[in-house]
Structure formats: structure tokens, C-alpha cells
Coordinates of C-alpha atoms in Angstrom, one line a residue:
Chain A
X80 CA -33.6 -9.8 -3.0
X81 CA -33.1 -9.1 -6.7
X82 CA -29.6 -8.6 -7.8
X83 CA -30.0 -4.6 -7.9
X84 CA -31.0 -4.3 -4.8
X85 CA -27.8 -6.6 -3.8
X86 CA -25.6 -4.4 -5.5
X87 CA -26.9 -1.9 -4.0
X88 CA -26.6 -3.5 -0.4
X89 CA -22.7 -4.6 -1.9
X90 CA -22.2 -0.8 -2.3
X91 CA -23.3 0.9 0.7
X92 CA -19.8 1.6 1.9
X93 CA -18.4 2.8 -1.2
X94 CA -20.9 5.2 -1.5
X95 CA -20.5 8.9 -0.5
X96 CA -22.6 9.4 3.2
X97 CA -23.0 12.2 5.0
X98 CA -22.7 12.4 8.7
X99 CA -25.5 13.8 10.6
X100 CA -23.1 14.5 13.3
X101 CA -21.3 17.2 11.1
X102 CA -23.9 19.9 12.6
X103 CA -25.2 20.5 8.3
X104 CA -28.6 21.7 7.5
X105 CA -30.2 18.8 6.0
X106 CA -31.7 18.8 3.4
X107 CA -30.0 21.8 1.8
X108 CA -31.7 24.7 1.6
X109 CA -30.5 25.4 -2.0
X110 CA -31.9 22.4 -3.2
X111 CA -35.3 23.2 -2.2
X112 CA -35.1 27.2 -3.3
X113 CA -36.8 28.0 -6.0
X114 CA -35.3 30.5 -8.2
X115 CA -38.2 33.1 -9.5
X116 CA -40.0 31.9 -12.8
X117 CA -37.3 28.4 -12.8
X118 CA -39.7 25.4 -13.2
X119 CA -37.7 23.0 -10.9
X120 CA -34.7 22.6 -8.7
X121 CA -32.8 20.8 -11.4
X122 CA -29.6 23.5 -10.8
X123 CA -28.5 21.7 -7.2
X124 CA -25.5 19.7 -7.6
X125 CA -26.4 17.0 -4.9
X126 CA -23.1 15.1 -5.7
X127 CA -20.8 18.7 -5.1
X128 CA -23.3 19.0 -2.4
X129 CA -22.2 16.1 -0.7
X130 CA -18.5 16.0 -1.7
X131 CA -18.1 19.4 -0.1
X132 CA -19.4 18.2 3.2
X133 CA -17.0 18.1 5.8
X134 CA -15.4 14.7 7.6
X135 CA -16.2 13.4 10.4
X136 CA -13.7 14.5 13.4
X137 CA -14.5 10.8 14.9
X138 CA -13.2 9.5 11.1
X139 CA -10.5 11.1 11.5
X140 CA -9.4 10.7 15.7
X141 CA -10.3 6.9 14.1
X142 CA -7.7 7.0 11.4
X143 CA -4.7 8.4 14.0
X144 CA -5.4 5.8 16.1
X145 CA -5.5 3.0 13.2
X146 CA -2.4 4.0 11.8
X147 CA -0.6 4.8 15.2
X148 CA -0.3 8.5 14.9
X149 CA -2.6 9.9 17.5
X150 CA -0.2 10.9 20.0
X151 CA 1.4 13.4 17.8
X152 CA -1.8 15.2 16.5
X153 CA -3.3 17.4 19.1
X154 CA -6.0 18.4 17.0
X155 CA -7.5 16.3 14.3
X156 CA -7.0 19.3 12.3
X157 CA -3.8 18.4 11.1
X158 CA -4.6 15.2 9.8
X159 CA -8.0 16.7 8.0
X160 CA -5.2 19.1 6.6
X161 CA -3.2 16.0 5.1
X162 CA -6.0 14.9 3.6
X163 CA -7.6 17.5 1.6
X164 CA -6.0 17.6 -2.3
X165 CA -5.1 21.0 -3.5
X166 CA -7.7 20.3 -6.6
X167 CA -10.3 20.2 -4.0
X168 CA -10.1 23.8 -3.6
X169 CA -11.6 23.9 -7.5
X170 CA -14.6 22.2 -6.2
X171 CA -14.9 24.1 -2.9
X172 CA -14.5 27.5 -4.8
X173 CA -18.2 26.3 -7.0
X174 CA -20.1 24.9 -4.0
X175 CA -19.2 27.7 -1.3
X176 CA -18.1 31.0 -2.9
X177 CA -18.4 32.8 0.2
X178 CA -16.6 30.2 2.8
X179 CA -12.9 30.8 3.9
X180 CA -10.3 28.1 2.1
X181 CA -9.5 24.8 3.8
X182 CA -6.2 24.4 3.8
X183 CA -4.7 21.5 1.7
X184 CA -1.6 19.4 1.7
X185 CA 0.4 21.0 -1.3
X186 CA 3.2 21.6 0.7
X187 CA 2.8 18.7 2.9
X188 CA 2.7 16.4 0.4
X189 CA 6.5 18.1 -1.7
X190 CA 8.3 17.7 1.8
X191 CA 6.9 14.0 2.4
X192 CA 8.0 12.9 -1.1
X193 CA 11.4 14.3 -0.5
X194 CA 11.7 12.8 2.7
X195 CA 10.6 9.3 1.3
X196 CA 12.7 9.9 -1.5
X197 CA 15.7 10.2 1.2
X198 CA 14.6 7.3 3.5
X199 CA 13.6 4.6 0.5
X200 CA 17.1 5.8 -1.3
X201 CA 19.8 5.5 1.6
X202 CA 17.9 1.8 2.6
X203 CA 17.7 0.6 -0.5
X204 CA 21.4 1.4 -1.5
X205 CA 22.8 0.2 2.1
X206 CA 20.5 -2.8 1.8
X207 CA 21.3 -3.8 -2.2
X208 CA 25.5 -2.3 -2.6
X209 CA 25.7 -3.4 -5.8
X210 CA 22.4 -3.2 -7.5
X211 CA 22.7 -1.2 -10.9
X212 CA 21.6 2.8 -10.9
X213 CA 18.5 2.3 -13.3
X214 CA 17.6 -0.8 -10.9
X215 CA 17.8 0.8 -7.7
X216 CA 15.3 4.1 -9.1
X217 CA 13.2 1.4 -9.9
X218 CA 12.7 -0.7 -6.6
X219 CA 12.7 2.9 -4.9
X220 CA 9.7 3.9 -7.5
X221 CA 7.8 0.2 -6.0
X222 CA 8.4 1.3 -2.7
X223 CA 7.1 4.4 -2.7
X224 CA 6.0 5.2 -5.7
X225 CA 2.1 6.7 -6.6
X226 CA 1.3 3.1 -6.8
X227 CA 2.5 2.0 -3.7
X228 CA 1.3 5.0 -1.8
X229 CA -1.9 4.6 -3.4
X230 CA -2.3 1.0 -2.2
X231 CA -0.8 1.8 1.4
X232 CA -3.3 4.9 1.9
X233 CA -6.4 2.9 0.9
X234 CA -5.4 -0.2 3.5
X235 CA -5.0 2.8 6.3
X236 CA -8.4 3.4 5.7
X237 CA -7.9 7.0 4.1
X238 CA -10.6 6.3 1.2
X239 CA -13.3 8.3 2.6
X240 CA -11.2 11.2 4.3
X241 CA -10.0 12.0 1.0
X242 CA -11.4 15.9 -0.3
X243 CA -10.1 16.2 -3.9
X244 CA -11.9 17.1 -7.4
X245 CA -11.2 14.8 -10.6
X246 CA -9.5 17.1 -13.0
X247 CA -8.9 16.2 -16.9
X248 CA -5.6 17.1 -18.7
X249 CA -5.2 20.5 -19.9
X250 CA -2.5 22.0 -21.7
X251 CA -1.1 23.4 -18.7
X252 CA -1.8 21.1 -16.4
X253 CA -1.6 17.6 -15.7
X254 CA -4.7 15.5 -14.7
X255 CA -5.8 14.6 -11.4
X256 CA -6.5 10.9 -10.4
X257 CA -8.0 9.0 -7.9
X258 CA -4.3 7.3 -7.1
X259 CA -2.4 10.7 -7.5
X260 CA -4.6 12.1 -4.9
X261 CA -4.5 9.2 -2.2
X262 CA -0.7 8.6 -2.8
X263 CA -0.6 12.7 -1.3
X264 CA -1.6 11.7 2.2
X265 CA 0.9 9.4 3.3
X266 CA 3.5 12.2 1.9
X267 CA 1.4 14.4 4.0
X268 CA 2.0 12.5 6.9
X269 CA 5.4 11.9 7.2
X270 CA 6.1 15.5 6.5
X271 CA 3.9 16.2 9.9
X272 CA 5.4 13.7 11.6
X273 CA 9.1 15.0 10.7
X274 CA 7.0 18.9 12.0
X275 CA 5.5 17.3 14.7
X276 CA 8.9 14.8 16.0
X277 CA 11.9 14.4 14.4
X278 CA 13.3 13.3 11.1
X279 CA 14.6 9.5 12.9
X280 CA 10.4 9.9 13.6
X281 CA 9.3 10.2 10.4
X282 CA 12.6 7.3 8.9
X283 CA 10.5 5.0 11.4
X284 CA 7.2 5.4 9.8
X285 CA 8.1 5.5 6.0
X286 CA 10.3 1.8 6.9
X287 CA 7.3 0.7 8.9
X288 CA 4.6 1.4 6.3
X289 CA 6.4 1.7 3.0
X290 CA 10.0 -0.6 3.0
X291 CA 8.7 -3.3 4.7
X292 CA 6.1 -4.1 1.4
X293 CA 7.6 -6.9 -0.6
X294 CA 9.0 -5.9 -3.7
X295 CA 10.3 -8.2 -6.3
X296 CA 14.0 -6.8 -7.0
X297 CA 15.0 -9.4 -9.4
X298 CA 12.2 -9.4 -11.7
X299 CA 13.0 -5.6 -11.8
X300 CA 16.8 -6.9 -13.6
X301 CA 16.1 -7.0 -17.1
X302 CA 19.3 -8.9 -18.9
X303 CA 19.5 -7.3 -23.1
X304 CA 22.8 -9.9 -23.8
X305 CA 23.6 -11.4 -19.7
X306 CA 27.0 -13.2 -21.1
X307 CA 28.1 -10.1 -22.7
X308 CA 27.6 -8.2 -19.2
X309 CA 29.2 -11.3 -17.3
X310 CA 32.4 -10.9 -19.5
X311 CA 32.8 -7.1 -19.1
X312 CA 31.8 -8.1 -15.5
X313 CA 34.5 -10.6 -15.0
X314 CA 37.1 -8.3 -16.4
X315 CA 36.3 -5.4 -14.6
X316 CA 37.3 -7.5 -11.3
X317 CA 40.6 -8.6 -13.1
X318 CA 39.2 -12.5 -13.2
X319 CA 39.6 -15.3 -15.6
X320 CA 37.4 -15.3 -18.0
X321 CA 33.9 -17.1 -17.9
X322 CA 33.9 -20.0 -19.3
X323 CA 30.3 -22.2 -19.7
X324 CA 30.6 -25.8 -18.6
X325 CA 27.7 -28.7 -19.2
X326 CA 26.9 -30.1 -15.5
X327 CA 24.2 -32.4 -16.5
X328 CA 21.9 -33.3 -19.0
X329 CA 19.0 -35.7 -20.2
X330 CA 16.4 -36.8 -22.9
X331 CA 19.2 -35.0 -25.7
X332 CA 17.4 -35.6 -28.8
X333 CA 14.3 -35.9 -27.3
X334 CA 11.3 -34.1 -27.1
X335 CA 12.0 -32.9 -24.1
X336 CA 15.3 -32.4 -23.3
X337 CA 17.3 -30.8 -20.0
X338 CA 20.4 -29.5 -19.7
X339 CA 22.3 -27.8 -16.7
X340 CA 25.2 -25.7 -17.5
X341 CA 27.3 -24.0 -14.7
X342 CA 29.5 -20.9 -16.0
X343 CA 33.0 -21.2 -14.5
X344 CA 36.0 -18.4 -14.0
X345 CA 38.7 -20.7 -13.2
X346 CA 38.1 -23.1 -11.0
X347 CA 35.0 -20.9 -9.1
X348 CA 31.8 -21.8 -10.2
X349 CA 29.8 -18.0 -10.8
X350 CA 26.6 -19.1 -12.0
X351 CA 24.6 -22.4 -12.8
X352 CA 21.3 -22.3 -15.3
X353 CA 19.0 -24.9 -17.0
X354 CA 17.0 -24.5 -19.9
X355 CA 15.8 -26.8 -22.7
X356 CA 18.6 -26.3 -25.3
X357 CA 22.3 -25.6 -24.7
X358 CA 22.4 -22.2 -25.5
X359 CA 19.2 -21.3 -23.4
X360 CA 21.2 -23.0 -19.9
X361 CA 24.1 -20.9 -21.3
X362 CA 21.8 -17.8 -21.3
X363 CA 20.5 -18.4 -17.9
X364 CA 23.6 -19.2 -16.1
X365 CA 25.0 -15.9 -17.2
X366 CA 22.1 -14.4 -15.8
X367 CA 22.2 -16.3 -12.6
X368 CA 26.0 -14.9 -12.2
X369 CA 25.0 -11.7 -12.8
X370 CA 22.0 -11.5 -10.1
X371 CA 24.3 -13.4 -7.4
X372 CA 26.3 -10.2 -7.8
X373 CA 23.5 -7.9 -7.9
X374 CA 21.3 -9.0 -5.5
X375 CA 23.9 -9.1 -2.5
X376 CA 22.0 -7.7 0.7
X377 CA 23.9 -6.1 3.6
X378 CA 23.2 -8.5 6.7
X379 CA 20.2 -6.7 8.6
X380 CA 22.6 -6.4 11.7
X381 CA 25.3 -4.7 9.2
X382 CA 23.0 -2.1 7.8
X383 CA 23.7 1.7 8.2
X384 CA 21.7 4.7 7.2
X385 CA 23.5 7.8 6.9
X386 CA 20.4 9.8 8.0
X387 CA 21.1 7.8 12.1
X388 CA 23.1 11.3 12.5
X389 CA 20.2 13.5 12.2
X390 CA 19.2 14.0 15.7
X391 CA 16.3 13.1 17.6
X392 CA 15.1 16.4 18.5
X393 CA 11.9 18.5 18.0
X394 CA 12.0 20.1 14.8
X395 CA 13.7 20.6 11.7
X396 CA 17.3 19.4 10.9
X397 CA 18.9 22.2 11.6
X398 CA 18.3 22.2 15.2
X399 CA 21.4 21.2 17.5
X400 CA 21.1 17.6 19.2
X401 CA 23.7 14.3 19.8
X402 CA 24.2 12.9 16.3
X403 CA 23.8 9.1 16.0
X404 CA 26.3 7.1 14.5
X405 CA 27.2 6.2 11.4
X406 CA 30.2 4.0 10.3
X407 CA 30.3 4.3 5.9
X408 CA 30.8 1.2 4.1
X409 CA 33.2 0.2 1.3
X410 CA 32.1 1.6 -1.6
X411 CA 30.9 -0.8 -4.2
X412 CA 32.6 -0.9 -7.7
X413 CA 30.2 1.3 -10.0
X414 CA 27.6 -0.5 -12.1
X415 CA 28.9 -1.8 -15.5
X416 CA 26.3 -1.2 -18.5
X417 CA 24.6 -4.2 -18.8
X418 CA 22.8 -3.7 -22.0
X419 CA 24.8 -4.1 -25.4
X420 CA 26.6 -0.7 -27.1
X421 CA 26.1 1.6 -23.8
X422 CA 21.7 2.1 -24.5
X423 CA 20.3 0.0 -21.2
X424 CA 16.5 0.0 -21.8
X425 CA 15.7 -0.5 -18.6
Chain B
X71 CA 17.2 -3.4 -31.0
X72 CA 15.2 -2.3 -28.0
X73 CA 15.4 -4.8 -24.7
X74 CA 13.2 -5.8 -22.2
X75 CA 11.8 -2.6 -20.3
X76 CA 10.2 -1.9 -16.4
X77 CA 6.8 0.0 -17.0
X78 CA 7.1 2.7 -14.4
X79 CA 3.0 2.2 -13.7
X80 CA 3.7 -1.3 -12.8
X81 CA 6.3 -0.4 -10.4
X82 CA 4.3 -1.2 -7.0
X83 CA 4.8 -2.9 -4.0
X84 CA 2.9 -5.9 -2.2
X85 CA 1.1 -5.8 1.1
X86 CA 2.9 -7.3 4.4
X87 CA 0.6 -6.3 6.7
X88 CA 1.9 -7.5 10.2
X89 CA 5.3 -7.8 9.5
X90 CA 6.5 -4.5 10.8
X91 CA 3.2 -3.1 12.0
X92 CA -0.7 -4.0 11.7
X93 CA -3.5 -2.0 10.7
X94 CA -6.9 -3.3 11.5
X95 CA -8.9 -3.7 9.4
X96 CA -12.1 -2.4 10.5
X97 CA -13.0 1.6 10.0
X98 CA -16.5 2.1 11.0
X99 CA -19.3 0.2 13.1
X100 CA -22.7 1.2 12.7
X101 CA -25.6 0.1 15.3
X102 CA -28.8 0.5 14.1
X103 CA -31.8 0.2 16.5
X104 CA -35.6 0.7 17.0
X105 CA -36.6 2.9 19.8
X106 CA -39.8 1.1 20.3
X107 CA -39.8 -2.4 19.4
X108 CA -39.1 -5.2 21.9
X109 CA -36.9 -7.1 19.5
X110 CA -34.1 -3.9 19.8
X111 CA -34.5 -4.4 23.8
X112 CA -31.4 -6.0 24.1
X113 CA -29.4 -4.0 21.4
X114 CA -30.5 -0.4 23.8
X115 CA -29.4 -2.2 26.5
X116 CA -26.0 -3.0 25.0
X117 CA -25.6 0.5 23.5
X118 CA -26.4 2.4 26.8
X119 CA -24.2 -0.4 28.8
X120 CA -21.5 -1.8 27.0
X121 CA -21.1 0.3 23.9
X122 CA -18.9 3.6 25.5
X123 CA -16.1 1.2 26.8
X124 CA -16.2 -1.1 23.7
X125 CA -15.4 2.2 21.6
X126 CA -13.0 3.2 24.4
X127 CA -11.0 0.0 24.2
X128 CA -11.3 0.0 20.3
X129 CA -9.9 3.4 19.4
X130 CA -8.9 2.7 15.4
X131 CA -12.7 2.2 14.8
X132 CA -15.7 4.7 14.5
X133 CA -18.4 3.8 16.3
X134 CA -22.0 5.3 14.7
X135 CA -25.2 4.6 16.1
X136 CA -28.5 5.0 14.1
X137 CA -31.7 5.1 15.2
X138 CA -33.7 3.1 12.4
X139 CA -37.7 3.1 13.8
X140 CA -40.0 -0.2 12.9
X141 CA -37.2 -2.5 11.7
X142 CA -35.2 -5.0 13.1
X143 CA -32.0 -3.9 15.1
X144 CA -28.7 -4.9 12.8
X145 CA -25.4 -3.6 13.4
X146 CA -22.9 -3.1 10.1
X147 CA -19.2 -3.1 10.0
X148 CA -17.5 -1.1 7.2
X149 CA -13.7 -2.0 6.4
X150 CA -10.9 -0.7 4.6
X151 CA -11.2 -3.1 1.0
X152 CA -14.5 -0.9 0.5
X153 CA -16.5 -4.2 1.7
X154 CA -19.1 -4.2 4.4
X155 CA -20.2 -7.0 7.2
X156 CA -24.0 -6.7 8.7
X157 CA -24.8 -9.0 11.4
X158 CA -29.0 -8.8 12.5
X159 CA -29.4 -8.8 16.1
X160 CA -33.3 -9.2 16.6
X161 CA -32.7 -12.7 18.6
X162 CA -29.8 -12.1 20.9
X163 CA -29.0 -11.4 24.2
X164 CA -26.4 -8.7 25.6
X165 CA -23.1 -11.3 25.6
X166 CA -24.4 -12.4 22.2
X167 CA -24.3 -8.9 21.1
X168 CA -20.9 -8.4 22.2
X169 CA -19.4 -11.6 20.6
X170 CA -21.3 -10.5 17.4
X171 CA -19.5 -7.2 17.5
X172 CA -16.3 -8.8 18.8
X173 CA -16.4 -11.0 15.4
X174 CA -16.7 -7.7 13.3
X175 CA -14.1 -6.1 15.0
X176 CA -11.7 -9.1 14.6
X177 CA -12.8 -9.1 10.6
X178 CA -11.0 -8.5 7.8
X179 CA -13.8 -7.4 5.4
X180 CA -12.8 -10.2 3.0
X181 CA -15.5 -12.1 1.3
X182 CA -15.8 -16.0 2.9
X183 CA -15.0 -18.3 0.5
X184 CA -14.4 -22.1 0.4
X185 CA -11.1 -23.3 1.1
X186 CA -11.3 -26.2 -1.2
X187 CA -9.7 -24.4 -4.3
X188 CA -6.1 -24.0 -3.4
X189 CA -4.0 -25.6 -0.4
X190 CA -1.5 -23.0 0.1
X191 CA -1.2 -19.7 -1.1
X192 CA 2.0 -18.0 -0.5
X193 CA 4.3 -14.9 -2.1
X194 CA 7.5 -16.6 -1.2
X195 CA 9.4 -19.6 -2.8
X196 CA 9.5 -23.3 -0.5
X197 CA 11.1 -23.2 2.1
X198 CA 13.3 -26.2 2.1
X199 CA 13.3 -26.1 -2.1
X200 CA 12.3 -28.1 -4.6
X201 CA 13.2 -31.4 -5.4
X202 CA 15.3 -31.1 -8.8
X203 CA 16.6 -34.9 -10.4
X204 CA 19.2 -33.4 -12.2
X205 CA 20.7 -32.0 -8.7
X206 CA 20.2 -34.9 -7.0
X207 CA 22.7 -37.7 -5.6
X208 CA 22.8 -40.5 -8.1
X209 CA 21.6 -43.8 -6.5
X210 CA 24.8 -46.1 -5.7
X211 CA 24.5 -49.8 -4.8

């Protein structure tokens, strides 16, 4: 086997296939109609063809079951619904002028951001008190973000259910992408599921699927001048004020030196960094300080979300039901500015 | 003097698959057969015996079967990194069949490769630390 044919053989399953069992007239009659006087078929668009072809039901029963849903969807309907793009309706409109509109996931897809939105922001903020504003819009960007919606809808499985149409930027209008349109269908779904159940329904899949990714909070804290923040820090909790200590050290005036200094507010050690020159252990153990503050969690059997009063009950929110409970926490001090004259880049 | 800054593309999380819930892996099987030959005896025997309450039992995966005259019976697991598994099945008896399929069912799709490069690959820090001299106990006598 030559190395086409293997990457040929490596590609089968990326490529665009068209079930037989989707009842379609094969091959298409347009591509072999003539038009009068044309000297080829060269107008057929087999790749619109083929795109325009319907999913599989069984894909689709397949995916509910995969990703735990199938006992909410009576129909697959719904979830061929969540996953048709509204810029498929572009490509659908050139192949079959004369066919009836699927329906797409427009609306779907604004209530399931909104909802995530709600579920990753109360979790995050009850899980991380003290993490600064900027901060906490980032981690709930990784959670569920385009990125990370994008990433979870291809490990579901949802590559080939996807109907959408690549669209470049326009003055008007934004482009369309590959991730943009993927990163629609789990919005899609936890709007049906919040339709289908409840709104505690649809907080239990968006944790399941989305807040239970590992995300890397403190590489997300980006320090402009940490001992400056540590002092306004220290002040705003009415303590001594920081003072940097050398621990330990060794190899001074080598090549390779190591030093470990600890930054102290009285007699309470806030912070310990090492680096290979004073000032660099200085810089660290500021930062160190600073993240031991920022990065305190809520003990899992602590954490409250203020959306446990919602009730459980078919519908939307504004149905009557028993609330759940929901005890609010002390509320944190508010972030300082961490980066110098009041402009935090981060 | 602008500071370190968080690219908002970048901003992504990393899989934990498991950890709160698993997805499988595998989306699609696809049994190819010969309606003819005697080497695809075996493989019609399995698909007209065994093959409704395998899909029944397995209801995450799609379950496709192909009727490929004058060649050799194969069947073909696609998966969810876009990365597919085919497994001929001109020599094998029924239960052979089965395990076959049970192997491409308990699949992840992931290429084999050797385990000789790296011991231990892991997104968390050790466990019980790392061994620092400076933090140590000086040795006393």
C-alpha cells in the first residue's frame, strides 16, 4: 500500500459519507441531467450535494445515548434540531430552493450560553471567594468558552451531526468557523434539557460535562509588580506590613546560586519563593502570598449555588415548586487592583 | 508599560473524561460482508445471531452493516478523535468475532504506540512532592 492510498485508508472517517439508509435517490438525478446544448454535468455541486443530505436517525438515537440524554428526547428530532447551525440555512437555500426550512439552533444555542454563563459563574465564584473579577471571567471563558465547547462537542461525538456552511467575514457579519459552530450544540443542549426537565437538570449536565474539565486557575493570575499588590493587600486587611526575609541560601557568588526568601507580616509567614538572585525570590514570594489568597477554594462539602432554589419542576423558572436551599456566604473583601496605577492588563 | 496578558483564544479547558461522567469512545461500527463467499460464513452467522443484541446492549454506538460482494469480510470501528480501527475477519469463528468486536467497542481510537518513551504522563503535580535540599532537615550527628 503506497502512502496515498494510506492516507486515504487514515481518512475514511473524516470524510463526508452518505447513508444509504436516509431513503435518498442515489446517484442524484441532477448530476446526471443534462441541461439542453451544456457539454457536461460540470454545474452539480457533489460536495453541497452531500452536505445537504440529511443525518442518520440511528447517529443521532447513538449520540443521546453516548452522552446520556436519551430519556429526555422523545424524538431524535430535537437533538437533529440542536445540531443544525443557523448558517446552514445559506447552504440549504442553494441546494433545495423548493424544500421547507429545517429548523436550527439559533435560539437554542442564546438560551444555553446564558444558562452556562449562570451555572459556570455562581460555581466558580462560590468555589474561588476571592479570586480577582478579570480572573474569574477568565477561568469562566476556559470552562465554557468556544474553545472548550468546541473540544467537549467533538469528544461527544457531534463531528458528523453537525449541518452548518463556512461563511467568510463581511462587513456586517462576522465569520463562521468550524469551532463557532460545534461550540452551538452543547448550548443547544442544555437549553433543551432546562425545556425538556428543569433548570437543577440542565446545572447537572453543564457541571458534569463542562466544570469538571481541568483548568489551570493560577496560570490564569498574571502579577504586573506582585509586592506592590501584596503591600496594598496587607493594608487593606489592617496588617503589618510585609516584610521579605532570606530563609536559606547556597552557591552565593557562584554560578549557580539559590536563594529562599519567605515574606513575613509580623511574625506570620505570607509567602515563601526561590529564585536565582535575591530580588527574583523576593519577586516570587510576593507572588506566592498573593495566590495563597487568591486561590482559596470553598471546601467541596461547603459549597453553595444560589441557583439550588430554582425548583425541580417541569418547565421554566417561573413555574411554582419547593425551593432548595441556600445558606449565602460571607462576602469576600473586593479585589484590590493588582496591576501598578489602576490599568490591570489582564 | 503593558503587563503580562490572557489571550482570550487560549482560554480552554482540559479533558477529564471519567471523572464526573464517561463517554465512550466509539461512534460507529461498520460490518462489511460477502453474500457469497465461504470465508464471510461466519461473519453472516454472527450478524443474523449475535449482532441485534450486541447493538441492543451497546446503545451509544451505530451499528452499519455493508454488504461488500467478492472481498474478504472486515468490520471497522469509527471513533470520536476522527480515527478509525478495522479488524479483518476472514479466519474466525463466531466467539472470535465477538471478542474482535468486543475489543473495538472497548477502544479508544488512539493510535498504539510504544510505551518506551515516557514512564508517566500526568496533568497533576507529585503527589507526595518533590524532594527540595534547601527545605530539608540538616543532617545532625
Amino acid at each position: 500500500m503506497n502512502h496515498v492510498q494510506r492516507r486515504l485508508v487514515s481518512t475514511a472517517a473524516k470524510l463526508t459519507s452518505v447513508s444509504p439508509s436516509a431513503a435518498v435517490a442515489f446517484p442524484p438525478p441532477a448530476a446526471l441531467r443534462r441541461a439542453k446544448g451544456a457539454f457536461a454535468t460540470d454545474d452539480f455541486d457533489a460536495d453541497g450535494w452531500a452536505h445537504v443530505q440529511p443525518v442518520p436517525t440511528s447517529a443521532l438515537v447513538a449520540f443521546a445515548n453516548r452522552i446520556g440524554l436519551a430519556a429526555i428526547f422523545d424524538s431524535p428530532e430535537a437533538i437533529r434540531q440542536a445540531c443544525t447551525h443557523p448558517s446552514f440555512l445559506t447552504l440549504y437555500r442553494q441546494q433545495c430552493p423548493s424544500k421547507r426550512l429545517p429548523k436550527t439552533n439559533a435560539q437554542l444555542a442564546t438560551i444555553g450560553n446564558s444558562l452556562m454563563g449562570l451555572f459556570a459563574t455562581e460555581y466558580i465564584h462560590a468555589k474561588y471567594p476571592y479570586l480577582p473579577t478579570r480572573v474569574l471571567k477568565a477561568t469562566i471563558s476556559a470552562h465554557v468558552g468556544p474553545g472548550s465547547l468546541d473540544s467537549v462537542a467533538r469528544e461527544m461525538g457531534a463531528a458528523p451531526l453537525l449541518r452548518w456552511h463556512r461563511s467568510h467575514e463581511t462587513e456586517n457579519t462576522p465569520p463562521v468557523l468550524h469551532a463557532d459552530a460545534m461550540a452551538s450544540i452543547p448550548r443547544s443542549l442544555t437549553a433543551l434539557i432546562y425545556q425538556e426537565r428543569s433548570l437543577p437538570a440542565a446545572r447537572e449536565f453543564v457541571h458534569t460535562y463542562f466544570l469538571s474539565r481541568q483548568v489551570d486557575v493560577r496560570a490564569m493570575l498574571k502579577f504586573f509588580n506582585p509586592k506592590k499588590s501584596l503591600l496594598e493587600m496587607v493594608q487593606k486587611y489592617g496588617r503589618e506590613l510585609p516584610k521579605s526575609r532570606l530563609l536559606r541560601e547556597t552557591g552565593r557568588f557562584s554560578n549557580s546560586p539559590m536563594f529562599v526568601v519567605g515574606i513575613f507580616s509580623g511574625v506570620d509567614q505570607l509567602g515563601e519563593g526561590f529564585g536565582a538572585s535575591l530580588r527574583m525570590a523576593e519577586y516570587r514570594a510576593a507572588e506566592d502570598a498573593l495566590m495563597r489568597v487568591y486561590l482559596t477554594q470553598t471546601p467541596p462539602e461547603d459549597l453553595q449555588l444560589p441557583s439550588s432554589t430554582f425548583p425541580s419542576v417541569q418547565g421554566n423558572i417561573y413555574a411554582a415548586g419547593p425551593e432548595g436551599a441556600y445558606v449565602a456566604p460571607q462576602i469576600a473583601p473586593s479585589d484590590i487592583l493588582y496591576a501598578s496605577s489602576g490599568r490591570s492588563r489582564v | 508599560m503593558p503587563g503580562p496578558v490572557i489571550m482570550r483564544a487560549q482560554l480552554r479547558s482540559r479533558p477529564a473524561n471519567g471523572h464526573a461522567a464517561f463517554l465512550p469512545q466509539i461512534r460507529k461500527l461498520v460490518f462489511e460482508y460477502c453474500d457469497k463467499w465461504p470465508t464471510s460464513h461466519h461473519t453472516r452467522t454472527f450478524l443474523l445471531t449475535r449482532l441485534q443484541a450486541l447493538a441492543r446492549e451497546n446503545p451509544h454506538v451505530e451499528v452499519v452493516v455493508k454488504q461488500r460482494n467478492q472481498k474478504e469480510p472486515i468490520v471497522r470501528g469509527f471513533y470520536v478523535n476522527n480515527r478509525d480501527k478495522v479488524i479483518p475477519l476472514k479466519e474466525l469463528e463466531v466467539t472470535a468475532i465477538q471478542k474482535k468486536v468486543q475489543l473495538l467497542l472497548d477502544a479508544s481510537g488512539a493510535k498504539i504506540v510504544p510505551l518506551k518513551r515516557r514512564a508517566v504522563e500526568s496533568t497533576t503535580e507529585a503527589a507526595r512532592g518533590i524532594w527540595s535540599g534547601l527545605h530539608a532537615e540538616r543532617p545532625t550527628l
